[in-house]
């Protein structure tokens, strides 16, 4: 009965907010009042204060999340490095068993993202929660170095997926509580560059750790899990001491800077990030057309980017030895990191998303055709150089699009983000079987990537057109209901970025 009452109460508030004469009836939580502490400042002083505030938030938050995401991918993708280091031989594993160990991580990863982000959206210290979960996954990764069989490895990878579920969607949610719509694409790309750093230097780090082979009678691939896991635990412990949690409680800001940050976010999102009633917010997330369109975009992107899980092995199929193969995994991801930073900056500058998503997929299609058509070393490596930039650049844009297009309470947005990311990772459960045992041409995998890229272009354009239609309705003064912007946002000139 309490849930029903809560939902009715929430709908009343939503209807009131969207109605005429809103000034007299709008809920206090949705008011955006200019702080009295800032009233004496000139426009120039406010602009300088805003820049200083953003700079401090950047310094506190971005290096922390970037480092944790780099460690996240080191711990996730060390399995393929361990395979090159002799893990499957030592454990007596088949190629199918190896593919299963890749897949089971994503089964755990997908299943807990939504409940984890729901929890994060309602905690007073979401940043500390993320660090705690990072420490857990680091411990699990370190324990993987002690496995004695395929079954033990599969169990460790499943548990690793459970513990990693909190991080990326939690980090996206945390970014959305500290940055405006115009700032999110660049910050999302900075966060996402942690993935590229993890992929780029994972091979070099593995090569260095493999030199410990035989130390204390422990194989080099076991040292890889132990060392990388220990690094993650240490970093999580350190970062938990200063990671920002909410704009209202962030330390190292002056009272004026804190007031400016909270006001800026309230003005941009229509209200400060209120959790809102739980089940009504979840229901709104599930019935938002924008969420489902963005989910399809990310789902298709995940299919094309599944090559990452086998990237080192695809390069290994060119016939190089271990000392050459692992360094060759670095350049594609260094290029990718530069591309996504520049690309997201350009998307923010132009305030355009659909074409910035669709265009790179033409490159994905070309790269997969080249990789499938030939095993010539130069041609195959050229294709592999193109792939990460081409499928990760649009992913960053979709993530920022998601953060700015899903309006409503923080619980609704956190739920939608988690649903999109969780669903988008489901292809990793089955795409691993397209690669394992199908070298060197990988016909099935590359063909699926081409088809997914074509569909991704279609859905990116469709999403852009849908958002333009919503903007057209807003221009005419139409009410979009609870799935649209609040009255405060509309008065501030809110428009969806298409």
PDB file of N, CA and C in Angstrom, residues 309-395:
ATOM      1  N   UNK A 309      38.198  -8.214 -26.154  1.00  0.00           N
ATOM      2  CA  UNK A 309      38.452  -9.354 -25.272  1.00  0.00           C
ATOM      3  C   UNK A 309      39.425 -10.364 -25.884  1.00  0.00           C
ATOM      4  N   UNK A 310      39.633 -10.251 -27.201  1.00  0.00           N
ATOM      5  CA  UNK A 310      40.534 -11.179 -27.899  1.00  0.00           C
ATOM      6  C   UNK A 310      41.584 -10.432 -28.717  1.00  0.00           C
ATOM      7  N   UNK A 311      41.755  -9.149 -28.418  1.00  0.00           N
ATOM      8  CA  UNK A 311      42.614  -8.307 -29.250  1.00  0.00           C
ATOM      9  C   UNK A 311      44.046  -8.842 -29.305  1.00  0.00           C
ATOM     10  N   UNK A 312      44.601  -9.144 -28.144  1.00  0.00           N
ATOM     11  CA  UNK A 312      45.987  -9.649 -28.110  1.00  0.00           C
ATOM     12  C   UNK A 312      46.094 -10.987 -28.834  1.00  0.00           C
ATOM     13  N   UNK A 313      45.035 -11.796 -28.745  1.00  0.00           N
ATOM     14  CA  UNK A 313      45.072 -13.111 -29.393  1.00  0.00           C
ATOM     15  C   UNK A 313      44.954 -12.993 -30.912  1.00  0.00           C
ATOM     16  N   UNK A 314      44.175 -11.972 -31.378  1.00  0.00           N
ATOM     17  CA  UNK A 314      44.078 -11.745 -32.820  1.00  0.00           C
ATOM     18  C   UNK A 314      45.438 -11.317 -33.369  1.00  0.00           C
ATOM     19  N   UNK A 315      46.111 -10.419 -32.642  1.00  0.00           N
ATOM     20  CA  UNK A 315      47.449  -9.993 -33.059  1.00  0.00           C
ATOM     21  C   UNK A 315      48.436 -11.166 -32.963  1.00  0.00           C
ATOM     22  N   UNK A 316      48.236 -12.009 -31.954  1.00  0.00           N
ATOM     23  CA  UNK A 316      49.090 -13.186 -31.797  1.00  0.00           C
ATOM     24  C   UNK A 316      48.962 -14.129 -32.993  1.00  0.00           C
ATOM     25  N   UNK A 317      47.767 -14.091 -33.641  1.00  0.00           N
ATOM     26  CA  UNK A 317      47.550 -14.967 -34.803  1.00  0.00           C
ATOM     27  C   UNK A 317      48.391 -14.553 -36.002  1.00  0.00           C
ATOM     28  N   UNK A 318      49.028 -13.369 -35.929  1.00  0.00           N
ATOM     29  CA  UNK A 318      49.909 -12.939 -37.020  1.00  0.00           C
ATOM     30  C   UNK A 318      51.217 -13.696 -37.028  1.00  0.00           C
ATOM     31  N   UNK A 319      51.481 -14.474 -35.946  1.00  0.00           N
ATOM     32  CA  UNK A 319      52.641 -15.352 -35.947  1.00  0.00           C
ATOM     33  C   UNK A 319      53.865 -14.842 -35.228  1.00  0.00           C
ATOM     34  N   UNK A 320      53.721 -13.725 -34.483  1.00  0.00           N
ATOM     35  CA  UNK A 320      54.862 -13.199 -33.744  1.00  0.00           C
ATOM     36  C   UNK A 320      55.044 -13.962 -32.436  1.00  0.00           C
ATOM     37  N   UNK A 321      56.239 -13.851 -31.851  1.00  0.00           N
ATOM     38  CA  UNK A 321      56.439 -14.446 -30.537  1.00  0.00           C
ATOM     39  C   UNK A 321      55.874 -13.530 -29.456  1.00  0.00           C
ATOM     40  N   UNK A 322      55.888 -14.016 -28.209  1.00  0.00           N
ATOM     41  CA  UNK A 322      55.265 -13.279 -27.110  1.00  0.00           C
ATOM     42  C   UNK A 322      55.886 -11.904 -26.899  1.00  0.00           C
ATOM     43  N   UNK A 323      57.171 -11.803 -27.026  1.00  0.00           N
ATOM     44  CA  UNK A 323      57.873 -10.539 -26.788  1.00  0.00           C
ATOM     45  C   UNK A 323      57.536  -9.489 -27.834  1.00  0.00           C
ATOM     46  N   UNK A 324      57.082  -9.925 -29.016  1.00  0.00           N
ATOM     47  CA  UNK A 324      56.674  -8.987 -30.066  1.00  0.00           C
ATOM     48  C   UNK A 324      55.184  -8.725 -30.025  1.00  0.00           C
ATOM     49  N   UNK A 325      54.383  -9.768 -29.791  1.00  0.00           N
ATOM     50  CA  UNK A 325      52.928  -9.644 -29.797  1.00  0.00           C
ATOM     51  C   UNK A 325      52.444  -8.641 -28.745  1.00  0.00           C
ATOM     52  N   UNK A 326      52.908  -8.756 -27.501  1.00  0.00           N
ATOM     53  CA  UNK A 326      52.399  -7.908 -26.424  1.00  0.00           C
ATOM     54  C   UNK A 326      52.689  -6.421 -26.649  1.00  0.00           C
ATOM     55  N   UNK A 327      53.890  -6.026 -27.069  1.00  0.00           N
ATOM     56  CA  UNK A 327      54.094  -4.599 -27.382  1.00  0.00           C
ATOM     57  C   UNK A 327      53.245  -4.105 -28.549  1.00  0.00           C
ATOM     58  N   UNK A 328      52.920  -5.001 -29.507  1.00  0.00           N
ATOM     59  CA  UNK A 328      52.101  -4.583 -30.654  1.00  0.00           C
ATOM     60  C   UNK A 328      50.659  -4.252 -30.266  1.00  0.00           C
ATOM     61  N   UNK A 329      50.239  -4.648 -29.065  1.00  0.00           N
ATOM     62  CA  UNK A 329      48.886  -4.305 -28.612  1.00  0.00           C
ATOM     63  C   UNK A 329      48.797  -2.856 -28.151  1.00  0.00           C
ATOM     64  N   UNK A 330      49.926  -2.175 -27.991  1.00  0.00           N
ATOM     65  CA  UNK A 330      49.926  -0.816 -27.423  1.00  0.00           C
ATOM     66  C   UNK A 330      49.478   0.256 -28.416  1.00  0.00           C
ATOM     67  N   UNK A 331      50.077   0.382 -29.626  1.00  0.00           N
ATOM     68  CA  UNK A 331      49.762   1.514 -30.521  1.00  0.00           C
ATOM     69  C   UNK A 331      48.280   1.697 -30.847  1.00  0.00           C
ATOM     70  N   UNK A 332      47.493   0.624 -31.118  1.00  0.00           N
ATOM     71  CA  UNK A 332      46.080   0.862 -31.440  1.00  0.00           C
ATOM     72  C   UNK A 332      45.322   1.591 -30.336  1.00  0.00           C
ATOM     73  N   UNK A 333      45.645   1.305 -29.086  1.00  0.00           N
ATOM     74  CA  UNK A 333      44.919   1.924 -27.984  1.00  0.00           C
ATOM     75  C   UNK A 333      45.432   3.315 -27.645  1.00  0.00           C
ATOM     76  N   UNK A 334      46.715   3.583 -27.912  1.00  0.00           N
ATOM     77  CA  UNK A 334      47.220   4.950 -27.751  1.00  0.00           C
ATOM     78  C   UNK A 334      46.536   5.858 -28.771  1.00  0.00           C
ATOM     79  N   UNK A 335      46.452   5.377 -30.020  1.00  0.00           N
ATOM     80  CA  UNK A 335      45.728   6.124 -31.049  1.00  0.00           C
ATOM     81  C   UNK A 335      44.275   6.316 -30.634  1.00  0.00           C
ATOM     82  N   UNK A 336      43.660   5.277 -30.116  1.00  0.00           N
ATOM     83  CA  UNK A 336      42.260   5.325 -29.711  1.00  0.00           C
ATOM     84  C   UNK A 336      42.033   6.384 -28.635  1.00  0.00           C
ATOM     85  N   UNK A 337      42.923   6.447 -27.657  1.00  0.00           N
ATOM     86  CA  UNK A 337      42.770   7.409 -26.574  1.00  0.00           C
ATOM     87  C   UNK A 337      42.783   8.837 -27.112  1.00  0.00           C
ATOM     88  N   UNK A 338      43.707   9.134 -28.032  1.00  0.00           N
ATOM     89  CA  UNK A 338      43.776  10.473 -28.626  1.00  0.00           C
ATOM     90  C   UNK A 338      42.516  10.783 -29.429  1.00  0.00           C
ATOM     91  N   UNK A 339      42.030   9.792 -30.173  1.00  0.00           N
ATOM     92  CA  UNK A 339      40.852   9.999 -31.019  1.00  0.00           C
ATOM     93  C   UNK A 339      39.606  10.278 -30.186  1.00  0.00           C
ATOM     94  N   UNK A 340      39.364   9.493 -29.149  1.00  0.00           N
ATOM     95  CA  UNK A 340      38.125   9.678 -28.396  1.00  0.00           C
ATOM     96  C   UNK A 340      38.120  10.996 -27.623  1.00  0.00           C
ATOM     97  N   UNK A 341      39.287  11.456 -27.160  1.00  0.00           N
ATOM     98  CA  UNK A 341      39.341  12.747 -26.474  1.00  0.00           C
ATOM     99  C   UNK A 341      39.020  13.883 -27.444  1.00  0.00           C
ATOM    100  N   UNK A 342      39.634  13.844 -28.631  1.00  0.00           N
ATOM    101  CA  UNK A 342      39.382  14.881 -29.625  1.00  0.00           C
ATOM    102  C   UNK A 342      37.951  14.800 -30.147  1.00  0.00           C
ATOM    103  N   UNK A 343      37.477  13.596 -30.338  1.00  0.00           N
ATOM    104  CA  UNK A 343      36.147  13.391 -30.924  1.00  0.00           C
ATOM    105  C   UNK A 343      35.047  13.850 -29.968  1.00  0.00           C
ATOM    106  N   UNK A 344      35.177  13.520 -28.695  1.00  0.00           N
ATOM    107  CA  UNK A 344      34.167  13.922 -27.717  1.00  0.00           C
ATOM    108  C   UNK A 344      34.189  15.431 -27.502  1.00  0.00           C
ATOM    109  N   UNK A 345      35.399  16.031 -27.544  1.00  0.00           N
ATOM    110  CA  UNK A 345      35.495  17.482 -27.449  1.00  0.00           C
ATOM    111  C   UNK A 345      34.742  18.132 -28.613  1.00  0.00           C
ATOM    112  N   UNK A 346      34.916  17.593 -29.800  1.00  0.00           N
ATOM    113  CA  UNK A 346      34.237  18.139 -30.976  1.00  0.00           C
ATOM    114  C   UNK A 346      32.730  17.954 -30.873  1.00  0.00           C
ATOM    115  N   UNK A 347      32.293  16.806 -30.331  1.00  0.00           N
ATOM    116  CA  UNK A 347      30.863  16.557 -30.160  1.00  0.00           C
ATOM    117  C   UNK A 347      30.257  17.546 -29.168  1.00  0.00           C
ATOM    118  N   UNK A 348      30.980  17.823 -28.084  1.00  0.00           N
ATOM    119  CA  UNK A 348      30.507  18.821 -27.118  1.00  0.00           C
ATOM    120  C   UNK A 348      30.443  20.207 -27.744  1.00  0.00           C
ATOM    121  N   UNK A 349      31.490  20.545 -28.507  1.00  0.00           N
ATOM    122  CA  UNK A 349      31.546  21.875 -29.125  1.00  0.00           C
ATOM    123  C   UNK A 349      30.385  22.076 -30.091  1.00  0.00           C
ATOM    124  N   UNK A 350      30.093  21.059 -30.890  1.00  0.00           N
ATOM    125  CA  UNK A 350      29.008  21.151 -31.873  1.00  0.00           C
ATOM    126  C   UNK A 350      27.643  20.836 -31.271  1.00  0.00           C
ATOM    127  N   UNK A 351      27.635  20.272 -30.050  1.00  0.00           N
ATOM    128  CA  UNK A 351      26.389  19.829 -29.413  1.00  0.00           C
ATOM    129  C   UNK A 351      25.592  18.955 -30.383  1.00  0.00           C
ATOM    130  N   UNK A 352      26.275  17.952 -30.903  1.00  0.00           N
ATOM    131  CA  UNK A 352      25.685  17.015 -31.860  1.00  0.00           C
ATOM    132  C   UNK A 352      26.131  15.616 -31.487  1.00  0.00           C
ATOM    133  N   UNK A 353      25.236  14.653 -31.593  1.00  0.00           N
ATOM    134  CA  UNK A 353      25.562  13.298 -31.175  1.00  0.00           C
ATOM    135  C   UNK A 353      25.353  12.248 -32.274  1.00  0.00           C
ATOM    136  N   UNK A 354      24.231  12.262 -32.981  1.00  0.00           N
ATOM    137  CA  UNK A 354      23.868  11.168 -33.888  1.00  0.00           C
ATOM    138  C   UNK A 354      24.920  10.924 -34.962  1.00  0.00           C
ATOM    139  N   UNK A 355      25.342  11.983 -35.670  1.00  0.00           N
ATOM    140  CA  UNK A 355      26.344  11.800 -36.728  1.00  0.00           C
ATOM    141  C   UNK A 355      27.704  11.426 -36.151  1.00  0.00           C
ATOM    142  N   UNK A 356      28.018  11.932 -34.958  1.00  0.00           N
ATOM    143  CA  UNK A 356      29.284  11.582 -34.316  1.00  0.00           C
ATOM    144  C   UNK A 356      29.317  10.102 -33.924  1.00  0.00           C
ATOM    145  N   UNK A 357      28.152   9.499 -33.831  1.00  0.00           N
ATOM    146  CA  UNK A 357      28.077   8.060 -33.553  1.00  0.00           C
ATOM    147  C   UNK A 357      28.081   7.266 -34.860  1.00  0.00           C
ATOM    148  N   UNK A 358      27.342   7.744 -35.839  1.00  0.00           N
ATOM    149  CA  UNK A 358      27.167   6.977 -37.083  1.00  0.00           C
ATOM    150  C   UNK A 358      28.437   6.921 -37.935  1.00  0.00           C
ATOM    151  N   UNK A 359      29.156   8.028 -38.056  1.00  0.00           N
ATOM    152  CA  UNK A 359      30.301   8.092 -38.974  1.00  0.00           C
ATOM    153  C   UNK A 359      31.396   7.073 -38.649  1.00  0.00           C
ATOM    154  N   UNK A 360      31.817   6.916 -37.371  1.00  0.00           N
ATOM    155  CA  UNK A 360      32.893   5.949 -37.106  1.00  0.00           C
ATOM    156  C   UNK A 360      32.550   4.512 -37.469  1.00  0.00           C
ATOM    157  N   UNK A 361      31.256   4.189 -37.501  1.00  0.00           N
ATOM    158  CA  UNK A 361      30.903   2.804 -37.822  1.00  0.00           C
ATOM    159  C   UNK A 361      31.215   2.443 -39.273  1.00  0.00           C
ATOM    160  N   UNK A 362      31.295   3.444 -40.153  1.00  0.00           N
ATOM    161  CA  UNK A 362      31.738   3.170 -41.522  1.00  0.00           C
ATOM    162  C   UNK A 362      33.189   2.677 -41.503  1.00  0.00           C
ATOM    163  N   UNK A 363      33.991   3.229 -40.592  1.00  0.00           N
ATOM    164  CA  UNK A 363      35.380   2.792 -40.442  1.00  0.00           C
ATOM    165  C   UNK A 363      35.434   1.392 -39.831  1.00  0.00           C
ATOM    166  N   UNK A 364      34.535   1.119 -38.864  1.00  0.00           N
ATOM    167  CA  UNK A 364      34.460  -0.226 -38.278  1.00  0.00           C
ATOM    168  C   UNK A 364      34.184  -1.260 -39.367  1.00  0.00           C
ATOM    169  N   UNK A 365      33.241  -0.945 -40.252  1.00  0.00           N
ATOM    170  CA  UNK A 365      32.893  -1.867 -41.339  1.00  0.00           C
ATOM    171  C   UNK A 365      34.102  -2.118 -42.237  1.00  0.00           C
ATOM    172  N   UNK A 366      34.786  -1.046 -42.618  1.00  0.00           N
ATOM    173  CA  UNK A 366      35.960  -1.188 -43.499  1.00  0.00           C
ATOM    174  C   UNK A 366      37.062  -2.004 -42.817  1.00  0.00           C
ATOM    175  N   UNK A 367      37.312  -1.738 -41.527  1.00  0.00           N
ATOM    176  CA  UNK A 367      38.371  -2.445 -40.807  1.00  0.00           C
ATOM    177  C   UNK A 367      38.069  -3.931 -40.686  1.00  0.00           C
ATOM    178  N   UNK A 368      36.813  -4.274 -40.437  1.00  0.00           N
ATOM    179  CA  UNK A 368      36.445  -5.688 -40.314  1.00  0.00           C
ATOM    180  C   UNK A 368      36.512  -6.407 -41.656  1.00  0.00           C
ATOM    181  N   UNK A 369      36.178  -5.714 -42.728  1.00  0.00           N
ATOM    182  CA  UNK A 369      36.292  -6.322 -44.066  1.00  0.00           C
ATOM    183  C   UNK A 369      37.748  -6.639 -44.377  1.00  0.00           C
ATOM    184  N   UNK A 370      38.651  -5.694 -44.075  1.00  0.00           N
ATOM    185  CA  UNK A 370      40.081  -5.912 -44.320  1.00  0.00           C
ATOM    186  C   UNK A 370      40.596  -7.079 -43.481  1.00  0.00           C
ATOM    187  N   UNK A 371      40.240  -7.066 -42.182  1.00  0.00           N
ATOM    188  CA  UNK A 371      40.737  -8.105 -41.272  1.00  0.00           C
ATOM    189  C   UNK A 371      40.232  -9.488 -41.662  1.00  0.00           C
ATOM    190  N   UNK A 372      39.015  -9.543 -42.205  1.00  0.00           N
ATOM    191  CA  UNK A 372      38.437 -10.825 -42.580  1.00  0.00           C
ATOM    192  C   UNK A 372      38.984 -11.313 -43.923  1.00  0.00           C
ATOM    193  N   UNK A 373      39.321 -10.375 -44.790  1.00  0.00           N
ATOM    194  CA  UNK A 373      39.703 -10.742 -46.155  1.00  0.00           C
ATOM    195  C   UNK A 373      41.131 -11.241 -46.281  1.00  0.00           C
ATOM    196  N   UNK A 374      41.994 -10.849 -45.332  1.00  0.00           N
ATOM    197  CA  UNK A 374      43.404 -11.202 -45.494  1.00  0.00           C
ATOM    198  C   UNK A 374      44.080 -11.471 -44.162  1.00  0.00           C
ATOM    199  N   UNK A 375      45.114 -12.298 -44.211  1.00  0.00           N
ATOM    200  CA  UNK A 375      45.963 -12.504 -43.044  1.00  0.00           C
ATOM    201  C   UNK A 375      47.341 -11.897 -43.282  1.00  0.00           C
ATOM    202  N   UNK A 376      47.438 -11.091 -44.340  1.00  0.00           N
ATOM    203  CA  UNK A 376      48.678 -10.362 -44.573  1.00  0.00           C
ATOM    204  C   UNK A 376      49.002  -9.530 -43.331  1.00  0.00           C
ATOM    205  N   UNK A 377      50.228  -9.624 -42.867  1.00  0.00           N
ATOM    206  CA  UNK A 377      50.587  -9.004 -41.593  1.00  0.00           C
ATOM    207  C   UNK A 377      50.322  -7.504 -41.574  1.00  0.00           C
ATOM    208  N   UNK A 378      50.771  -6.799 -42.587  1.00  0.00           N
ATOM    209  CA  UNK A 378      50.611  -5.342 -42.619  1.00  0.00           C
ATOM    210  C   UNK A 378      49.140  -4.941 -42.712  1.00  0.00           C
ATOM    211  N   UNK A 379      48.392  -5.612 -43.580  1.00  0.00           N
ATOM    212  CA  UNK A 379      46.979  -5.278 -43.762  1.00  0.00           C
ATOM    213  C   UNK A 379      46.170  -5.589 -42.511  1.00  0.00           C
ATOM    214  N   UNK A 380      46.403  -6.770 -41.908  1.00  0.00           N
ATOM    215  CA  UNK A 380      45.661  -7.155 -40.706  1.00  0.00           C
ATOM    216  C   UNK A 380      45.978  -6.194 -39.549  1.00  0.00           C
ATOM    217  N   UNK A 381      47.237  -5.832 -39.397  1.00  0.00           N
ATOM    218  CA  UNK A 381      47.598  -4.932 -38.295  1.00  0.00           C
ATOM    219  C   UNK A 381      47.033  -3.530 -38.533  1.00  0.00           C
ATOM    220  N   UNK A 382      46.991  -3.089 -39.798  1.00  0.00           N
ATOM    221  CA  UNK A 382      46.374  -1.795 -40.122  1.00  0.00           C
ATOM    222  C   UNK A 382      44.908  -1.796 -39.704  1.00  0.00           C
ATOM    223  N   UNK A 383      44.204  -2.891 -39.991  1.00  0.00           N
ATOM    224  CA  UNK A 383      42.803  -3.009 -39.591  1.00  0.00           C
ATOM    225  C   UNK A 383      42.655  -2.969 -38.075  1.00  0.00           C
ATOM    226  N   UNK A 384      43.569  -3.637 -37.380  1.00  0.00           N
ATOM    227  CA  UNK A 384      43.515  -3.655 -35.919  1.00  0.00           C
ATOM    228  C   UNK A 384      43.852  -2.280 -35.332  1.00  0.00           C
ATOM    229  N   UNK A 385      44.660  -1.493 -36.027  1.00  0.00           N
ATOM    230  CA  UNK A 385      44.925  -0.123 -35.595  1.00  0.00           C
ATOM    231  C   UNK A 385      43.663   0.724 -35.659  1.00  0.00           C
ATOM    232  N   UNK A 386      42.836   0.481 -36.670  1.00  0.00           N
ATOM    233  CA  UNK A 386      41.623   1.281 -36.857  1.00  0.00           C
ATOM    234  C   UNK A 386      40.497   0.908 -35.890  1.00  0.00           C
ATOM    235  N   UNK A 387      40.391  -0.370 -35.584  1.00  0.00           N
ATOM    236  CA  UNK A 387      39.205  -0.854 -34.870  1.00  0.00           C
ATOM    237  C   UNK A 387      38.916  -0.168 -33.541  1.00  0.00           C
ATOM    238  N   UNK A 388      39.839  -0.118 -32.575  1.00  0.00           N
ATOM    239  CA  UNK A 388      39.487   0.462 -31.271  1.00  0.00           C
ATOM    240  C   UNK A 388      38.979   1.901 -31.365  1.00  0.00           C
ATOM    241  N   UNK A 389      39.643   2.733 -32.149  1.00  0.00           N
ATOM    242  CA  UNK A 389      39.208   4.127 -32.298  1.00  0.00           C
ATOM    243  C   UNK A 389      37.811   4.198 -32.889  1.00  0.00           C
ATOM    244  N   UNK A 390      37.547   3.327 -33.861  1.00  0.00           N
ATOM    245  CA  UNK A 390      36.280   3.388 -34.580  1.00  0.00           C
ATOM    246  C   UNK A 390      35.094   2.900 -33.745  1.00  0.00           C
ATOM    247  N   UNK A 391      35.296   1.879 -32.884  1.00  0.00           N
ATOM    248  CA  UNK A 391      34.125   1.445 -32.110  1.00  0.00           C
ATOM    249  C   UNK A 391      34.062   2.047 -30.706  1.00  0.00           C
ATOM    250  N   UNK A 392      35.168   2.592 -30.175  1.00  0.00           N
ATOM    251  CA  UNK A 392      35.111   3.213 -28.852  1.00  0.00           C
ATOM    252  C   UNK A 392      34.717   4.688 -28.923  1.00  0.00           C
ATOM    253  N   UNK A 393      35.052   5.384 -30.005  1.00  0.00           N
ATOM    254  CA  UNK A 393      34.665   6.796 -30.129  1.00  0.00           C
ATOM    255  C   UNK A 393      33.146   6.975 -30.059  1.00  0.00           C
ATOM    256  N   UNK A 394      32.354   6.206 -30.814  1.00  0.00           N
ATOM    257  CA  UNK A 394      30.901   6.359 -30.681  1.00  0.00           C
ATOM    258  C   UNK A 394      30.366   5.897 -29.334  1.00  0.00           C
ATOM    259  N   UNK A 395      31.041   4.943 -28.692  1.00  0.00           N
ATOM    260  CA  UNK A 395      30.579   4.491 -27.371  1.00  0.00           C
ATOM    261  C   UNK A 395      30.621   5.624 -26.359  1.00  0.00           C
TER     262      UNK A 395
END
